[in-house]
mmCIF file of C-alpha atoms in Angstrom:
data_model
loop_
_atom_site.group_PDB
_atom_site.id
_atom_site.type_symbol
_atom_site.label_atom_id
_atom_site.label_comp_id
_atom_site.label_asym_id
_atom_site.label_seq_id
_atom_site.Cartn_x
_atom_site.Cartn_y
_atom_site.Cartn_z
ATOM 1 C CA UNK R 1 -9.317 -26.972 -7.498
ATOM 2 C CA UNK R 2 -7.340 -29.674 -6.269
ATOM 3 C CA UNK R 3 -9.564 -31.964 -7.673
ATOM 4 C CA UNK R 4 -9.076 -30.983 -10.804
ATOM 5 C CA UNK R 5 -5.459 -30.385 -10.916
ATOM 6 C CA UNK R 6 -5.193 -34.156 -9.085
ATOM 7 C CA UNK R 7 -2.719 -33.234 -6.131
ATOM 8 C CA UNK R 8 -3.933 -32.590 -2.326
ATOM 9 C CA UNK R 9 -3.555 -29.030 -1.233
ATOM 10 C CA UNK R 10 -0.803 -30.084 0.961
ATOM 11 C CA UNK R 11 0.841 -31.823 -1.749
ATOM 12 C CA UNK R 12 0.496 -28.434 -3.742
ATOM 13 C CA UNK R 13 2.136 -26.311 -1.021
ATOM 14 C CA UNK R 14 4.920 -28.458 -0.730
ATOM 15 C CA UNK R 15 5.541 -28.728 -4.805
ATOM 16 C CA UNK R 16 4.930 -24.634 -4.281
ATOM 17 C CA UNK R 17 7.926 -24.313 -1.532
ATOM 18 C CA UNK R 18 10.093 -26.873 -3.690
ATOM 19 C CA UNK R 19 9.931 -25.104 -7.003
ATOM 20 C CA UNK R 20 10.473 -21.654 -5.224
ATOM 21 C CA UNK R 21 13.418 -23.050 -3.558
ATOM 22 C CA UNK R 22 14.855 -24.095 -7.235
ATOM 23 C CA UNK R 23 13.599 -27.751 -6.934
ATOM 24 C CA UNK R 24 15.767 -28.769 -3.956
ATOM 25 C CA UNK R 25 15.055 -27.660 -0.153
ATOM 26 C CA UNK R 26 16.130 -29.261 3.241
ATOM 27 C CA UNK R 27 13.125 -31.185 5.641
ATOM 28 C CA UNK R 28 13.205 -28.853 8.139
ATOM 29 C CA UNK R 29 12.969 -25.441 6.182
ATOM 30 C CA UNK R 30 10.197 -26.908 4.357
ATOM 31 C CA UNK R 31 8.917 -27.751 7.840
ATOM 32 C CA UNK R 32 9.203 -23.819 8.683
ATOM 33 C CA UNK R 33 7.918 -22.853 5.228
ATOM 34 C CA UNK R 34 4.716 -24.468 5.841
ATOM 35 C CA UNK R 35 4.517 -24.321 9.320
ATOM 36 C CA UNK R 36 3.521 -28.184 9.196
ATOM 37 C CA UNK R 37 4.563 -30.203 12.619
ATOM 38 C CA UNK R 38 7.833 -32.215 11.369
ATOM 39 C CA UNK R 39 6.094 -35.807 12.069
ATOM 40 C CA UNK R 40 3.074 -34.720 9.979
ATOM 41 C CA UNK R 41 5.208 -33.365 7.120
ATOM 42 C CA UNK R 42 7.341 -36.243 7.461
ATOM 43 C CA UNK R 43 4.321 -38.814 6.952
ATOM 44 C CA UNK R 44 3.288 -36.573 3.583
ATOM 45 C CA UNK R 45 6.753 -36.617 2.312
ATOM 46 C CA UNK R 46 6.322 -40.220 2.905
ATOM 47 C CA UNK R 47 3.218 -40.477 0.404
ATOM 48 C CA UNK R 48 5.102 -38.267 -2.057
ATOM 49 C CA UNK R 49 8.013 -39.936 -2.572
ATOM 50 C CA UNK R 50 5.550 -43.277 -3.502
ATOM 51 C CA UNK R 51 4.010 -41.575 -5.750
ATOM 52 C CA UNK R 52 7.368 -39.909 -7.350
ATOM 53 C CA UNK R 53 6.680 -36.725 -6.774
ATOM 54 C CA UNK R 54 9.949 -36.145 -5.066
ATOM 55 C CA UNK R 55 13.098 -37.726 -3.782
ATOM 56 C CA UNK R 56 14.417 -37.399 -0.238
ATOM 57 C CA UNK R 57 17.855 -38.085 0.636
ATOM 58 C CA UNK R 58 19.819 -38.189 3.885
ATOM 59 C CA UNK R 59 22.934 -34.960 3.623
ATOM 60 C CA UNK R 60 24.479 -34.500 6.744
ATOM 61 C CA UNK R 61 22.714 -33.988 9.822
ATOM 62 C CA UNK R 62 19.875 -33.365 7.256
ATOM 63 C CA UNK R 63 17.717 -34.662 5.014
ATOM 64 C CA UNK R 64 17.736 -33.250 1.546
ATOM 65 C CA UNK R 65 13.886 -32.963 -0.728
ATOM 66 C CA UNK R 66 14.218 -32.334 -4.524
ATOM 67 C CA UNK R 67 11.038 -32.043 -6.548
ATOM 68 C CA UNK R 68 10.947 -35.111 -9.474
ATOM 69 C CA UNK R 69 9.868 -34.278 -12.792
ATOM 70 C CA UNK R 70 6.588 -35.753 -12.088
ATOM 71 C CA UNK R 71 6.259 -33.725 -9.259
ATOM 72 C CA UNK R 72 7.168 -30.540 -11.721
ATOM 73 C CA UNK R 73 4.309 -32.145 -14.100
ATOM 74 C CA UNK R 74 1.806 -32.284 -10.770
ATOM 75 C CA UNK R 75 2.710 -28.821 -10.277
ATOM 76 C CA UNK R 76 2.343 -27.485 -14.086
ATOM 77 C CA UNK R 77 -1.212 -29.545 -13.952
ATOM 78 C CA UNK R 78 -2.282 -27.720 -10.952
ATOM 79 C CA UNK R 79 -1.545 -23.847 -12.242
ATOM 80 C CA UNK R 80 -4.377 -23.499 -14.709
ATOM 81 C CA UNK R 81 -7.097 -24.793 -12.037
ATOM 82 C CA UNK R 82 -5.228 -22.574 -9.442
ATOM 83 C CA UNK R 83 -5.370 -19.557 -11.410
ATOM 84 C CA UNK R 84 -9.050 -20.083 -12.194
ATOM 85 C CA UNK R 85 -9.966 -20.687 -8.709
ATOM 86 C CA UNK R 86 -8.089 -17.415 -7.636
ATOM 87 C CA UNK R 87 -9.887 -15.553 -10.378
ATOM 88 C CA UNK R 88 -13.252 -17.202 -9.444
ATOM 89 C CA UNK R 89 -13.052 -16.792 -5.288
ATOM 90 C CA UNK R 90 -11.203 -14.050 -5.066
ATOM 91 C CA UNK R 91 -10.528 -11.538 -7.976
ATOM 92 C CA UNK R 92 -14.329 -11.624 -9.420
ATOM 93 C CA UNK R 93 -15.085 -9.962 -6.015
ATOM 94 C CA UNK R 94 -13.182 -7.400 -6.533
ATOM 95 C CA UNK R 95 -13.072 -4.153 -7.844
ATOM 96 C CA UNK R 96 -10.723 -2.188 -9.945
ATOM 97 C CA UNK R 97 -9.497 -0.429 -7.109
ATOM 98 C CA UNK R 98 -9.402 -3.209 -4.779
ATOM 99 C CA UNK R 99 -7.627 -5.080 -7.195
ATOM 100 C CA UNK R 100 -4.772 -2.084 -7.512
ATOM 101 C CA UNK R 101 -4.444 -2.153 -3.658
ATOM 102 C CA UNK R 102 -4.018 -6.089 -3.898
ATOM 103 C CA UNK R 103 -1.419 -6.061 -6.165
ATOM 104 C CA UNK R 104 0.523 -2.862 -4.406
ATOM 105 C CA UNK R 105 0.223 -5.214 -1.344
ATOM 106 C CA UNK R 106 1.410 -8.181 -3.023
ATOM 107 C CA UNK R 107 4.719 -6.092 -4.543
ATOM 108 C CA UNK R 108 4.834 -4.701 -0.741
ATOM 109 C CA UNK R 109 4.951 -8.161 0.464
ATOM 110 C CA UNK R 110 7.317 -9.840 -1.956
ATOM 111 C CA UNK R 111 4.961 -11.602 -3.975
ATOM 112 C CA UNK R 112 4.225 -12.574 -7.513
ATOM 113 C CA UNK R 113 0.841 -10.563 -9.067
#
């Protein structure tokens, strides 16, 4: 999947924890959010920002991660492989009524369906 959508899945999950934080997010919740050791998040941050995916910025004791519009584009590119891959690994194996408990799970949980 990632492949195809051209990001690395830890490039994905940090677009993912951006855009659900409204594009902008501080270094160390994103840290938390992915539970990601700060140095290694750090270093991919690093490779992200060369590649203009995002912008980091220093704000306060802090430093400050917004998602770029090519990082919005990255993540946009990446939904239609992500969706198939869910359908293909996961979903397909399901039934009707294992599907019903996974999204009354999901809703449980917080999450999208």
């Amino acid at each position: 999947m990632t492949a195809t959508a051209g990001v690395s899945e830890s490039d994905l999950s940090v677009l993912i924890q951006l855009d659900a934080a409204s594009g902008v997010s501080r270094q160390n919740a994103l840290a938390a959010a992915t539970g990601w050791d700060r140095t290694r998040l750090s270093h991919l941050l690093t490779r992200m920002e060369a590649r203009g995916y995002l912008t980091r910025r220093k704000s306060g004791p802090g430093v400050e991660v917004a998602i770029s519009d090519a990082g919005r584009a990255a993540l946009e590119g990446a939904q239609a492989p992500l969706h198939a891959a869910v359908e293909r690994h996961l979903l397909s194996k399901l039934g009707a009524e294992d599907k019903a408990a996974l999204r009354t799970i999901l809703h449980l949980l917080g999450g999208a369906e």
